[in-house]
Amino acid sequence: MYHLLLLALFFSTAPVLAQETRPLYPGEVPNSRPVPDPETTEQRPSGGRAISKVAVPELTAYRPAHPNGRAVIICPGGGYARLAYDKEGVWVAERLAADSITAFVLKYRIPQDATNVDKSLAPLMDAQQAIRTVRQNAAAYGVDPHQIGIMGFSAGGHLAATAATRFSLPADPNETDTTSVRPDFVALLYPVVSFDSTITHTGSRRNLIGDLPGEAQVHLFSADEQVGPQTPPAFLVHAADDRAVPVQNSLRFYENCLRNEVPVEMHLYPSGGHGFGLRNPTTPDDWMERFTNWLRIL
């Protein structure tokens, strides 16, 4: 409760934020089936809205009064079954905007066979389209097109890590736009990184690539194995006692960044569990402050 009161006070004194929502795609959503929109929203007592069955992706901008030129696209978690839209999206965006960073919450498609032709591609297509959209409209948003990063929590961390390691080709095979979809930096919060069955979050893996994926698909969707010299600088946060997504996910990504000489910073807490959002209740340390400080030295 104390932390919630502090956050409420912080946001009540922050500059007024301009907020705007736009469809992620200007026309028809690619890789989608023509079915009624099945989206549902649940209001949770402490975590805000949880949105399920997303089929129509959107991008919501949170624009600070005095933008510093940096932008962060936020991918909420939820096991690729739902989006923790407020706790790991809106509240994070508001905090970033209060620090003069232009933030975007990505309501990406939930991978589901009923609404997607190939469900495994839908979230990455949306993440790439979000980067493309912000970069193409950088001047209008008041951001530097070379300072656009992506942040993700849990399964949203898997999406952000995938976007940061698989940017050389568009996820949509029919995409003709040549705007770069490489993020300039990536932040991963208690992320699902690997689909290796020994350390993965089984639900996230199953929801994205099914119950019996082939070995090649498992490797392709293990973001730690896709890290290369062109992977953007990375910032990671995890708790050692995370029972839902083992800390080895972050450790593997960190180690492969080191092997490829990718700048990387990692903060490991001894406790905190999974899904703590903006504030780990077991420590007074503020990972967001560490993140914004890290951005200043990139």
GROMACS .gro file of C-alpha atoms in nm, residues 30 172 189 222:
model
    4
   30PRO     CA    1  -0.216  -0.889  -4.187
  172ASP     CA    2   0.523  -1.054  -4.237
  189LEU     CA    3   1.186  -0.747  -1.716
  222SER     CA    4   1.473  -1.893  -2.817
   0.00000   0.00000   0.00000
